mmCIF file of C-alpha atoms and ligand atoms in Angstrom:
data_model
loop_
_atom_site.group_PDB
_atom_site.id
_atom_site.type_symbol
_atom_site.label_atom_id
_atom_site.label_comp_id
_atom_site.label_asym_id
_atom_site.label_seq_id
_atom_site.Cartn_x
_atom_site.Cartn_y
_atom_site.Cartn_z
ATOM 1 C CA UNK A 199 120.495 168.726 91.052
ATOM 2 C CA UNK A 200 120.534 164.786 91.472
ATOM 3 C CA UNK A 201 121.409 162.519 88.756
ATOM 4 C CA UNK A 202 120.752 159.124 89.547
ATOM 5 C CA UNK A 203 120.775 156.968 86.534
ATOM 6 C CA UNK A 204 122.427 153.738 86.238
ATOM 7 C CA UNK A 205 126.347 154.194 85.930
ATOM 8 C CA UNK A 206 128.492 152.035 83.502
ATOM 9 C CA UNK A 207 131.698 150.370 84.756
ATOM 10 C CA UNK A 208 135.088 148.685 83.370
ATOM 11 C CA UNK A 209 136.551 146.470 85.623
ATOM 12 C CA UNK A 210 140.596 146.263 84.793
ATOM 13 C CA UNK A 211 141.672 143.287 86.547
ATOM 14 C CA UNK A 212 139.803 140.180 87.342
ATOM 15 C CA UNK A 213 141.590 139.217 90.830
ATOM 16 C CA UNK A 214 139.954 141.252 93.653
ATOM 17 C CA UNK A 215 137.481 143.042 90.916
ATOM 18 C CA UNK A 216 135.221 139.631 91.066
ATOM 19 C CA UNK A 217 134.192 141.005 94.725
ATOM 20 C CA UNK A 218 133.654 144.409 93.008
ATOM 21 C CA UNK A 219 131.641 143.407 90.965
ATOM 22 C CA UNK A 220 130.098 140.516 92.960
ATOM 23 C CA UNK A 221 129.523 142.406 96.283
ATOM 24 C CA UNK A 222 129.667 145.489 94.887
ATOM 25 C CA UNK A 223 128.144 146.938 91.800
ATOM 26 C CA UNK A 224 125.735 143.339 91.795
ATOM 27 C CA UNK A 225 124.230 144.433 94.862
ATOM 28 C CA UNK A 226 123.153 147.450 93.128
ATOM 29 C CA UNK A 227 121.615 147.099 89.853
ATOM 30 C CA UNK A 228 119.391 150.060 90.129
ATOM 31 C CA UNK A 229 122.813 151.964 89.928
ATOM 32 C CA UNK A 230 125.429 150.400 88.355
ATOM 33 C CA UNK A 231 126.229 148.024 85.260
ATOM 34 C CA UNK A 232 129.174 146.625 84.716
ATOM 35 C CA UNK A 233 129.696 146.591 80.902
ATOM 36 C CA UNK A 234 133.271 145.257 80.165
ATOM 37 C CA UNK A 235 136.162 143.411 81.750
ATOM 38 C CA UNK A 236 139.478 143.969 80.921
ATOM 39 C CA UNK A 237 142.857 141.719 82.090
ATOM 40 C CA UNK A 238 145.790 140.748 80.737
ATOM 41 C CA UNK A 239 144.733 137.160 81.481
ATOM 42 C CA UNK A 240 142.188 136.858 78.911
ATOM 43 C CA UNK A 241 140.834 133.297 80.253
ATOM 44 C CA UNK A 242 140.338 134.768 83.688
ATOM 45 C CA UNK A 243 138.095 137.467 82.145
ATOM 46 C CA UNK A 244 136.213 135.034 80.037
ATOM 47 C CA UNK A 245 135.584 133.532 83.248
ATOM 48 C CA UNK A 246 134.361 136.259 84.987
ATOM 49 C CA UNK A 247 132.232 137.501 82.106
ATOM 50 C CA UNK A 248 130.641 134.403 82.177
ATOM 51 C CA UNK A 249 129.347 134.128 85.663
ATOM 52 C CA UNK A 250 128.024 137.500 85.391
ATOM 53 C CA UNK A 251 126.713 137.768 81.896
ATOM 54 C CA UNK A 252 129.142 140.365 80.781
ATOM 55 C CA UNK A 253 129.557 140.829 77.319
ATOM 56 C CA UNK A 254 132.411 142.394 76.285
ATOM 57 C CA UNK A 255 136.194 141.120 77.561
ATOM 58 C CA UNK A 256 139.577 143.117 76.310
ATOM 59 C CA UNK A 257 143.197 142.527 77.236
ATOM 60 C CA UNK A 258 143.953 146.493 76.149
ATOM 61 C CA UNK A 259 143.533 148.817 78.815
ATOM 62 C CA UNK A 260 143.465 151.686 76.254
ATOM 63 C CA UNK A 261 140.661 150.075 74.352
ATOM 64 C CA UNK A 262 138.739 150.562 77.646
ATOM 65 C CA UNK A 263 139.675 154.087 77.697
ATOM 66 C CA UNK A 264 137.881 154.654 73.898
ATOM 67 C CA UNK A 265 134.598 153.261 75.104
ATOM 68 C CA UNK A 266 132.452 156.115 74.944
ATOM 69 C CA UNK A 267 129.628 154.566 77.209
ATOM 70 C CA UNK A 268 131.942 153.343 79.975
ATOM 71 C CA UNK A 269 131.552 156.307 82.544
ATOM 72 C CA UNK A 270 134.134 154.514 85.679
ATOM 73 C CA UNK A 271 137.183 152.755 85.053
ATOM 74 C CA UNK A 272 137.623 150.532 88.335
ATOM 75 C CA UNK A 273 141.230 149.786 88.529
ATOM 76 C CA UNK A 274 142.132 146.361 90.576
ATOM 77 C CA UNK A 275 145.444 145.880 88.827
ATOM 78 C CA UNK A 276 148.527 145.048 90.551
ATOM 79 C CA UNK A 277 149.942 148.116 92.432
ATOM 80 C CA UNK A 278 153.186 149.230 90.385
ATOM 81 C CA UNK A 279 150.124 149.890 87.717
ATOM 82 C CA UNK A 280 147.914 151.787 89.412
ATOM 83 C CA UNK A 281 149.565 155.519 89.162
ATOM 84 C CA UNK A 282 150.133 155.195 85.420
ATOM 85 C CA UNK A 283 146.491 153.646 84.580
ATOM 86 C CA UNK A 284 144.449 156.410 87.000
ATOM 87 C CA UNK A 285 146.401 158.986 84.973
ATOM 88 C CA UNK A 286 145.329 157.836 81.727
ATOM 89 C CA UNK A 287 141.807 157.633 83.040
ATOM 90 C CA UNK A 288 141.488 160.765 84.056
ATOM 91 C CA UNK A 289 142.874 162.231 80.613
ATOM 92 C CA UNK A 290 140.268 160.297 78.871
ATOM 93 C CA UNK A 291 137.563 161.909 80.943
ATOM 94 C CA UNK A 292 136.646 159.097 82.988
ATOM 95 C CA UNK A 293 135.442 158.485 86.951
ATOM 96 C CA UNK A 294 138.404 156.269 88.502
ATOM 97 C CA UNK A 295 138.290 154.068 91.093
ATOM 98 C CA UNK A 296 141.417 152.227 92.016
ATOM 99 C CA UNK A 297 142.741 149.326 94.272
ATOM 100 C CA UNK A 298 145.082 149.883 97.475
ATOM 101 C CA UNK A 299 147.541 151.219 97.573
ATOM 102 C CA UNK A 300 146.509 153.813 95.151
ATOM 103 C CA UNK A 301 150.420 154.730 94.725
ATOM 104 C CA UNK A 302 153.901 153.690 96.082
ATOM 105 C CA UNK A 303 154.781 157.440 97.504
ATOM 106 C CA UNK A 304 153.296 160.396 98.813
ATOM 107 C CA UNK A 305 154.893 162.141 95.839
ATOM 108 C CA UNK A 306 152.814 160.004 93.483
ATOM 109 C CA UNK A 307 149.619 160.648 95.311
ATOM 110 C CA UNK A 308 150.167 164.303 95.042
ATOM 111 C CA UNK A 309 150.743 164.028 91.329
ATOM 112 C CA UNK A 310 147.488 162.068 90.899
ATOM 113 C CA UNK A 311 145.618 165.464 93.043
ATOM 114 C CA UNK A 312 147.106 167.698 90.306
ATOM 115 C CA UNK A 313 146.007 165.601 87.554
ATOM 116 C CA UNK A 314 142.505 165.095 89.290
ATOM 117 C CA UNK A 315 142.142 169.110 89.754
ATOM 118 C CA UNK A 316 142.512 169.434 85.932
ATOM 119 C CA UNK A 317 140.417 166.524 84.855
ATOM 120 C CA UNK A 318 136.483 166.201 84.421
ATOM 121 C CA UNK A 319 136.402 163.128 86.943
ATOM 122 C CA UNK A 320 137.226 162.435 90.216
ATOM 123 C CA UNK A 321 139.102 159.484 91.858
ATOM 124 C CA UNK A 322 137.591 156.711 94.742
ATOM 125 C CA UNK A 323 140.477 155.320 96.065
ATOM 126 C CA UNK A 324 139.019 151.341 97.734
ATOM 127 C CA UNK A 325 138.798 151.696 101.168
ATOM 128 C CA UNK A 326 135.703 149.174 101.887
ATOM 129 C CA UNK A 327 136.516 148.401 105.253
ATOM 130 C CA UNK A 328 134.922 152.166 107.063
ATOM 131 C CA UNK A 329 131.688 150.161 105.648
ATOM 132 C CA UNK A 330 129.769 147.910 107.793
ATOM 133 C CA UNK A 331 127.272 148.853 110.257
ATOM 134 C CA UNK A 332 129.372 148.761 113.039
ATOM 135 C CA UNK A 333 131.966 151.443 112.271
ATOM 136 C CA UNK A 334 129.411 153.261 110.843
ATOM 137 C CA UNK A 335 127.526 153.590 114.170
ATOM 138 C CA UNK A 336 130.764 154.561 115.714
ATOM 139 C CA UNK A 337 131.219 157.108 113.307
ATOM 140 C CA UNK A 338 128.319 158.672 113.808
ATOM 141 C CA UNK A 339 128.485 158.681 117.709
ATOM 142 C CA UNK A 340 132.354 160.267 117.531
ATOM 143 C CA UNK A 341 130.827 162.940 114.845
ATOM 144 C CA UNK A 342 128.271 163.746 116.758
ATOM 145 C CA UNK A 343 130.827 164.934 119.726
ATOM 146 C CA UNK A 344 129.518 162.090 122.230
ATOM 147 C CA UNK A 345 132.540 160.208 122.483
ATOM 148 C CA UNK A 346 134.487 163.058 123.843
ATOM 149 C CA UNK A 347 138.311 163.244 123.860
ATOM 150 C CA UNK A 348 140.194 160.133 122.253
ATOM 151 C CA UNK A 349 142.270 158.368 125.072
ATOM 152 C CA UNK A 350 144.219 155.330 123.430
ATOM 153 C CA UNK A 351 143.613 152.531 120.586
ATOM 154 C CA UNK A 352 145.156 149.416 119.668
ATOM 155 C CA UNK A 353 145.174 148.147 116.665
ATOM 156 C CA UNK A 354 145.693 144.541 115.687
ATOM 157 C CA UNK A 355 145.549 143.142 111.779
ATOM 158 C CA UNK A 356 146.575 139.272 112.769
ATOM 159 C CA UNK A 357 146.583 137.650 109.007
ATOM 160 C CA UNK A 358 147.601 134.595 107.739
ATOM 161 C CA UNK A 359 149.480 134.080 104.264
ATOM 162 C CA UNK A 360 151.383 130.721 103.254
ATOM 163 C CA UNK A 361 153.607 130.714 100.672
ATOM 164 C CA UNK A 362 150.947 129.763 97.903
ATOM 165 C CA UNK A 363 149.808 133.434 98.320
ATOM 166 C CA UNK A 364 153.094 134.371 97.218
ATOM 167 C CA UNK A 365 152.839 132.520 93.974
ATOM 168 C CA UNK A 366 151.182 135.435 92.507
ATOM 169 C CA UNK A 367 154.432 137.024 90.996
ATOM 170 C CA UNK A 368 154.066 140.404 91.919
ATOM 171 C CA UNK A 369 153.359 139.546 95.353
ATOM 172 C CA UNK A 370 155.828 139.578 97.937
ATOM 173 C CA UNK A 371 158.139 141.959 95.836
ATOM 174 C CA UNK A 372 159.327 145.297 96.326
ATOM 175 C CA UNK A 373 158.902 146.528 92.873
ATOM 176 C CA UNK A 374 155.797 144.841 92.194
ATOM 177 C CA UNK A 375 154.188 144.706 95.680
ATOM 178 C CA UNK A 376 155.761 147.883 96.948
ATOM 179 C CA UNK A 377 155.807 147.068 100.318
ATOM 180 C CA UNK A 378 154.124 144.379 103.056
ATOM 181 C CA UNK A 379 152.188 143.903 105.563
ATOM 182 C CA UNK A 380 152.152 147.888 106.354
ATOM 183 C CA UNK A 381 151.216 148.789 102.584
ATOM 184 C CA UNK A 382 149.057 145.851 101.610
ATOM 185 C CA UNK A 383 147.364 144.463 104.696
ATOM 186 C CA UNK A 384 147.339 146.223 107.773
ATOM 187 C CA UNK A 385 146.578 149.561 105.281
ATOM 188 C CA UNK A 386 142.905 148.779 105.974
ATOM 189 C CA UNK A 387 142.785 148.720 109.454
ATOM 190 C CA UNK A 388 145.383 151.768 109.864
ATOM 191 C CA UNK A 389 142.572 153.530 107.549
ATOM 192 C CA UNK A 390 139.813 152.861 110.426
ATOM 193 C CA UNK A 391 142.364 153.979 113.018
ATOM 194 C CA UNK A 392 142.515 157.447 111.538
ATOM 195 C CA UNK A 393 138.765 157.295 110.272
ATOM 196 C CA UNK A 394 137.816 157.059 113.689
ATOM 197 C CA UNK A 395 140.776 158.520 115.893
ATOM 198 C CA UNK A 396 141.824 161.494 113.332
ATOM 199 C CA UNK A 397 145.398 162.137 111.917
ATOM 200 C CA UNK A 398 148.535 161.032 113.364
ATOM 201 C CA UNK A 399 151.533 163.093 114.106
ATOM 202 C CA UNK A 400 154.232 160.735 115.110
ATOM 203 C CA UNK A 401 155.179 157.399 114.708
ATOM 204 C CA UNK A 402 158.087 154.504 115.633
ATOM 205 C CA UNK A 403 157.735 151.261 113.975
ATOM 206 C CA UNK A 404 159.786 148.215 113.758
ATOM 207 C CA UNK A 405 159.344 145.862 111.329
ATOM 208 C CA UNK A 406 160.510 141.818 110.188
ATOM 209 C CA UNK A 407 160.273 139.172 107.766
ATOM 210 C CA UNK A 408 159.293 136.137 109.537
ATOM 211 C CA UNK A 409 156.309 134.530 108.146
ATOM 212 C CA UNK A 410 157.628 133.654 104.212
ATOM 213 C CA UNK A 411 160.994 134.021 102.464
ATOM 214 C CA UNK A 412 159.647 137.329 101.030
ATOM 215 C CA UNK A 413 161.691 140.815 100.278
ATOM 216 C CA UNK A 414 158.771 142.713 101.858
ATOM 217 C CA UNK A 415 158.093 142.912 105.553
ATOM 218 C CA UNK A 416 154.996 140.750 107.010
ATOM 219 C CA UNK A 417 155.352 141.255 110.797
ATOM 220 C CA UNK A 418 155.412 145.042 112.121
ATOM 221 C CA UNK A 419 154.547 146.871 115.302
ATOM 222 C CA UNK A 420 154.583 150.461 116.221
ATOM 223 C CA UNK A 421 153.174 153.238 118.932
ATOM 224 C CA UNK A 422 151.790 156.159 117.458
ATOM 225 C CA UNK A 423 150.714 159.889 118.638
ATOM 226 C CA UNK A 424 147.710 160.967 117.056
ATOM 227 C CA UNK A 425 147.492 165.026 116.739
ATOM 228 C CA UNK A 426 144.851 164.767 119.276
ATOM 229 C CA UNK A 427 147.438 164.162 122.247
ATOM 230 C CA UNK A 428 145.873 160.361 122.037
ATOM 231 C CA UNK A 429 147.973 157.273 121.794
ATOM 232 C CA UNK A 430 148.010 153.902 119.513
ATOM 233 C CA UNK A 431 149.650 150.865 119.388
ATOM 234 C CA UNK A 432 149.507 148.854 115.807
ATOM 235 C CA UNK A 433 150.753 145.093 115.528
ATOM 236 C CA UNK A 434 150.358 143.433 112.269
ATOM 237 C CA UNK A 435 151.324 139.983 111.450
ATOM 238 C CA UNK A 436 151.025 137.725 108.332
ATOM 239 C CA UNK A 437 151.518 134.381 110.731
ATOM 240 C CA UNK A 438 148.575 134.266 112.621
ATOM 241 C CA UNK A 439 146.894 130.456 112.791
ATOM 242 C CA UNK A 440 143.131 132.480 113.771
ATOM 243 C CA UNK A 441 142.768 135.179 111.239
ATOM 244 C CA UNK A 442 141.491 138.420 113.451
ATOM 245 C CA UNK A 443 141.206 141.976 112.358
ATOM 246 C CA UNK A 444 140.186 143.893 116.027
ATOM 247 C CA UNK A 445 140.430 147.701 117.224
ATOM 248 C CA UNK A 446 139.465 148.954 120.510
ATOM 249 C CA UNK A 447 139.028 152.723 120.721
ATOM 250 C CA UNK A 448 139.183 154.003 124.211
ATOM 251 C CA UNK A 449 137.492 157.627 124.802
ATOM 252 C CA UNK A 450 136.314 159.631 127.485
ATOM 253 C CA UNK A 451 133.040 159.096 127.301
ATOM 254 C CA UNK A 452 132.905 155.797 125.291
ATOM 255 C CA UNK A 453 135.097 152.307 124.402
ATOM 256 C CA UNK A 454 134.397 150.969 121.097
ATOM 257 C CA UNK A 455 135.504 147.565 120.217
ATOM 258 C CA UNK A 456 135.460 145.807 116.656
ATOM 259 C CA UNK A 457 134.119 142.771 115.767
ATOM 260 C CA UNK A 458 137.167 140.508 115.082
ATOM 261 C CA UNK A 459 136.323 139.261 111.740
ATOM 262 C CA UNK A 460 139.282 139.705 109.987
ATOM 263 C CA UNK A 461 138.318 140.914 106.262
ATOM 264 C CA UNK A 462 134.601 142.396 107.760
ATOM 265 C CA UNK A 463 135.684 144.577 111.250
ATOM 266 C CA UNK A 464 133.318 147.043 110.265
ATOM 267 C CA UNK A 465 130.684 144.982 110.527
ATOM 268 C CA UNK A 466 128.327 144.348 113.763
ATOM 269 C CA UNK A 467 128.415 143.355 116.412
ATOM 270 C CA UNK A 468 130.496 146.286 117.882
ATOM 271 C CA UNK A 469 130.917 146.816 121.907
ATOM 272 C CA UNK A 470 130.150 150.036 122.735
ATOM 273 C CA UNK A 471 130.320 151.124 126.377
ATOM 274 C CA UNK A 472 129.197 154.341 127.403
ATOM 275 C CA UNK A 473 131.169 155.992 130.582
ATOM 276 C CA UNK A 474 127.990 157.060 132.056
ATOM 277 C CA UNK A 475 123.802 156.745 132.005
ATOM 278 C CA UNK A 476 124.318 160.462 130.223
ATOM 279 C CA UNK A 477 126.798 159.016 127.217
ATOM 280 C CA UNK A 478 124.284 156.210 127.187
ATOM 281 C CA UNK A 479 121.140 158.156 126.836
ATOM 282 C CA UNK A 480 122.550 160.286 124.077
ATOM 283 C CA UNK A 481 124.159 157.168 122.086
ATOM 284 C CA UNK A 482 120.325 155.840 121.884
ATOM 285 C CA UNK A 483 119.656 159.332 120.727
ATOM 286 C CA UNK A 484 121.586 159.423 117.947
ATOM 287 C CA UNK A 485 121.528 156.094 117.014
ATOM 288 C CA UNK A 486 117.570 155.969 116.563
ATOM 289 C CA UNK A 487 117.592 157.340 113.245
ATOM 290 C CA UNK A 488 120.987 155.525 112.265
ATOM 291 C CA UNK A 489 119.790 153.803 108.614
ATOM 292 C CA UNK A 490 121.471 150.374 108.538
ATOM 293 C CA UNK A 491 124.886 150.081 106.733
ATOM 294 C CA UNK A 492 126.040 147.552 104.625
ATOM 295 C CA UNK A 493 129.448 145.832 104.562
ATOM 296 C CA UNK A 494 132.159 146.825 102.377
ATOM 297 C CA UNK A 495 131.802 146.903 98.687
ATOM 298 C CA UNK A 496 128.329 147.220 98.747
ATOM 299 C CA UNK A 497 127.897 149.987 101.303
ATOM 300 C CA UNK A 498 131.400 151.821 99.581
ATOM 301 C CA UNK A 499 129.575 151.783 96.001
ATOM 302 C CA UNK A 500 126.282 152.524 97.430
ATOM 303 C CA UNK A 501 127.897 155.714 98.630
ATOM 304 C CA UNK A 502 129.819 155.988 95.810
ATOM 305 C CA UNK A 503 127.124 156.086 93.584
ATOM 306 C CA UNK A 504 125.091 158.688 96.062
ATOM 307 C CA UNK A 505 127.919 161.147 95.441
ATOM 308 C CA UNK A 506 127.984 160.802 91.861
ATOM 309 C CA UNK A 507 124.388 161.438 91.732
ATOM 310 C CA UNK A 508 124.546 164.621 93.824
ATOM 311 C CA UNK A 509 128.237 165.635 93.102
ATOM 312 C CA UNK A 510 128.757 165.890 96.945
ATOM 313 C CA UNK A 511 132.337 164.390 98.203
ATOM 314 C CA UNK A 512 133.087 160.509 97.715
ATOM 315 C CA UNK A 513 133.474 158.489 100.654
ATOM 316 C CA UNK A 514 136.670 157.889 100.039
ATOM 317 C CA UNK A 515 139.116 160.605 98.421
ATOM 318 C CA UNK A 516 142.417 161.094 97.601
ATOM 319 C CA UNK A 517 143.058 163.410 100.829
ATOM 320 C CA UNK A 518 142.523 159.937 102.532
ATOM 321 C CA UNK A 519 144.735 158.148 100.234
ATOM 322 C CA UNK A 520 147.818 160.616 100.740
ATOM 323 C CA UNK A 521 146.807 160.658 104.523
ATOM 324 C CA UNK A 522 147.308 156.762 104.385
ATOM 325 C CA UNK A 523 150.514 156.902 102.047
ATOM 326 C CA UNK A 524 151.648 159.041 104.667
ATOM 327 C CA UNK A 525 151.116 156.642 107.921
ATOM 328 C CA UNK A 526 152.739 154.260 105.777
ATOM 329 C CA UNK A 527 155.922 156.318 104.536
ATOM 330 C CA UNK A 528 156.667 157.469 108.029
ATOM 331 C CA UNK A 529 155.969 153.772 109.323
ATOM 332 C CA UNK A 530 158.639 152.530 106.862
ATOM 333 C CA UNK A 531 160.877 155.857 107.514
ATOM 334 C CA UNK A 532 161.056 155.255 111.318
ATOM 335 C CA UNK A 533 161.619 151.676 110.878
ATOM 336 C CA UNK A 534 164.618 151.976 108.354
ATOM 337 C CA UNK A 535 166.359 154.694 110.600
ATOM 338 C CA UNK A 536 165.282 153.575 114.014
ATOM 339 C CA UNK A 537 164.133 156.897 115.009
ATOM 340 C CA UNK A 538 160.360 158.952 115.582
ATOM 341 C CA UNK A 539 159.345 159.774 112.503
ATOM 342 C CA UNK A 540 157.083 162.778 112.268
ATOM 343 C CA UNK A 541 153.829 163.551 109.624
ATOM 344 C CA UNK A 542 152.989 165.588 107.644
ATOM 345 C CA UNK A 543 154.789 164.167 105.035
ATOM 346 C CA UNK A 544 155.570 166.931 102.807
ATOM 347 C CA UNK A 545 158.283 167.585 99.476
ATOM 348 C CA UNK A 546 161.782 167.518 100.910
ATOM 349 C CA UNK A 547 161.096 164.950 103.084
ATOM 350 C CA UNK A 548 163.411 161.919 102.628
ATOM 351 C CA UNK A 549 160.820 159.420 101.757
ATOM 352 C CA UNK A 550 158.687 161.613 100.023
ATOM 353 C CA UNK A 551 159.201 160.197 96.485
ATOM 354 C CA UNK A 552 159.262 156.641 97.969
ATOM 355 C CA UNK A 553 160.384 154.307 100.766
ATOM 356 C CA UNK A 554 161.638 151.737 98.526
ATOM 357 C CA UNK A 555 165.517 151.994 98.260
ATOM 358 C CA UNK A 556 167.002 153.618 94.728
ATOM 359 C CA UNK A 557 168.950 150.972 93.332
ATOM 360 C CA UNK A 558 172.755 151.775 93.361
HETATM 361 N N1 LIG B 825 140.928 146.139 98.963
HETATM 362 C C1 LIG B 825 141.157 144.734 99.318
HETATM 363 O O1 LIG B 825 140.493 143.980 100.239
HETATM 364 C C2 LIG B 825 142.051 143.866 98.031
HETATM 365 C C3 LIG B 825 142.311 142.800 98.461
HETATM 366 C C4 LIG B 825 143.152 142.214 97.848
HETATM 367 C C5 LIG B 825 143.728 142.702 96.470
HETATM 368 N N2 LIG B 825 143.895 144.101 96.663
HETATM 369 C C6 LIG B 825 144.689 145.236 95.518
HETATM 370 O O2 LIG B 825 143.853 145.105 94.299
HETATM 371 C C7 LIG B 825 144.844 144.566 93.570
HETATM 372 C C8 LIG B 825 145.014 143.510 93.024
HETATM 373 O O3 LIG B 825 145.201 142.528 93.786
HETATM 374 P P1 LIG B 825 144.659 141.179 93.384
HETATM 375 O O4 LIG B 825 144.600 140.430 94.349
HETATM 376 O O5 LIG B 825 143.298 141.038 92.513
HETATM 377 O O6 LIG B 825 145.670 140.822 92.531
HETATM 378 P P2 LIG B 825 145.307 139.358 91.325
HETATM 379 O O7 LIG B 825 146.853 139.264 90.890
HETATM 380 O O8 LIG B 825 144.780 138.249 91.701
HETATM 381 O O9 LIG B 825 144.634 140.482 90.196
HETATM 382 C C9 LIG B 825 145.351 141.010 89.153
HETATM 383 C C10 LIG B 825 144.783 141.479 87.809
HETATM 384 O O10 LIG B 825 145.312 142.181 87.287
HETATM 385 C C11 LIG B 825 145.586 141.647 85.716
HETATM 386 N N3 LIG B 825 146.805 142.809 84.997
HETATM 387 C C12 LIG B 825 148.014 142.689 85.242
HETATM 388 N N4 LIG B 825 148.224 143.919 84.366
HETATM 389 C C13 LIG B 825 147.286 144.179 83.970
HETATM 390 C C14 LIG B 825 146.775 145.285 82.894
HETATM 391 N N5 LIG B 825 148.165 145.947 82.292
HETATM 392 N N6 LIG B 825 145.873 145.376 82.373
HETATM 393 C C15 LIG B 825 144.537 144.422 82.745
HETATM 394 N N7 LIG B 825 144.876 143.725 83.888
HETATM 395 C C16 LIG B 825 145.805 143.329 84.082
HETATM 396 C C17 LIG B 825 146.347 140.352 86.229
HETATM 397 O O11 LIG B 825 146.266 139.388 84.939
HETATM 398 C C18 LIG B 825 145.197 139.696 87.046
HETATM 399 O O12 LIG B 825 144.514 138.872 86.668
HETATM 400 C C19 LIG B 825 146.377 145.235 94.345
HETATM 401 O O13 LIG B 825 146.237 146.614 94.439
HETATM 402 C C20 LIG B 825 146.208 144.658 95.437
HETATM 403 O O14 LIG B 825 146.577 145.379 96.766
HETATM 404 C C21 LIG B 825 142.788 144.669 97.453
#
């Protein structure tokens, strides 16, 4: 049975939380109503409340959890707070959305997975880059078996961050941001790689801090071997004057290249180049019934509502968050040891509990 009623939301943290509202919930007035905002910075919450005519604001996360009319708690706070807030929201019987990175280790994700299994609600990690018409066309072609065997991918995340960006105190510090470009920025493009080309088995990475005087890495390169046998190279920097995100994915029968839009590489136009007339015809046939998929938070929240309504799988799951953080862990492990790191990362792996050095 489909339950397509309007869902009520509280947004916790009014930074990127604003985009969740403006580009997500507000685009679906028949699906969501944001009833409450929570931020320890009351002025920031009040400003957003004025902008979107939201009546209820609070500084207290616990108060939100006591609001019986809130179904979805959307966590947009700094990374180090995520796990405790997710666990508390699940314990309060809420549906939970949480910004990336979901956690600071694979062990923490496993803890959240165990808590979700006992809870009424489910947890959707944010991976909004999966939404956009280009990436969804590619996904459909690949899932239909038209692309064939994956050969090789190149993934570039070339963004720009200046000292002003690091004036927000939690950024740039291992204790609060939990990691650098691999965890905070390139996590989106790297998720797109595995979303479209499958899991990674080994990684060799090198990282550096060269752009800003921060504790975390702001440049990284890596070479990967995918479970399929395909190869991938990753390059990420926060020191690019022109910002781009770009994935080029070469399969047996089709090569895909994203747009270069840094923050919406999933949008059209994508280059989708067939290797033969036959592949071209199969793509045309497959895409004939392809519905337009809106970009980023609009697409993600639309799919999220559909999943809540039908009870089917969420558009992004804790398994996706685990896979993403396994790759991050392997990349940090490789960079720290100068060795090739293998996945999956399970209990017993030296970095299962996290990549940050433990204080002496
Ligand atoms: N998906 C994306 O593309 C994307 C983009 C930007 C940021 N993010 C992620 O979103 C999260 C927030 O980033 P941001 O850029 O919005 O940071 P931000 O610092 O601009 O905003 C975070 C807000 O959370 C508030 N806050 C802190 N502790 C709180 C608490 N205990 N209860 C309630 N509110 C609290 C802060 O006052 C602040 O207003 C981070 O995990 C970041 O990595 C994701």
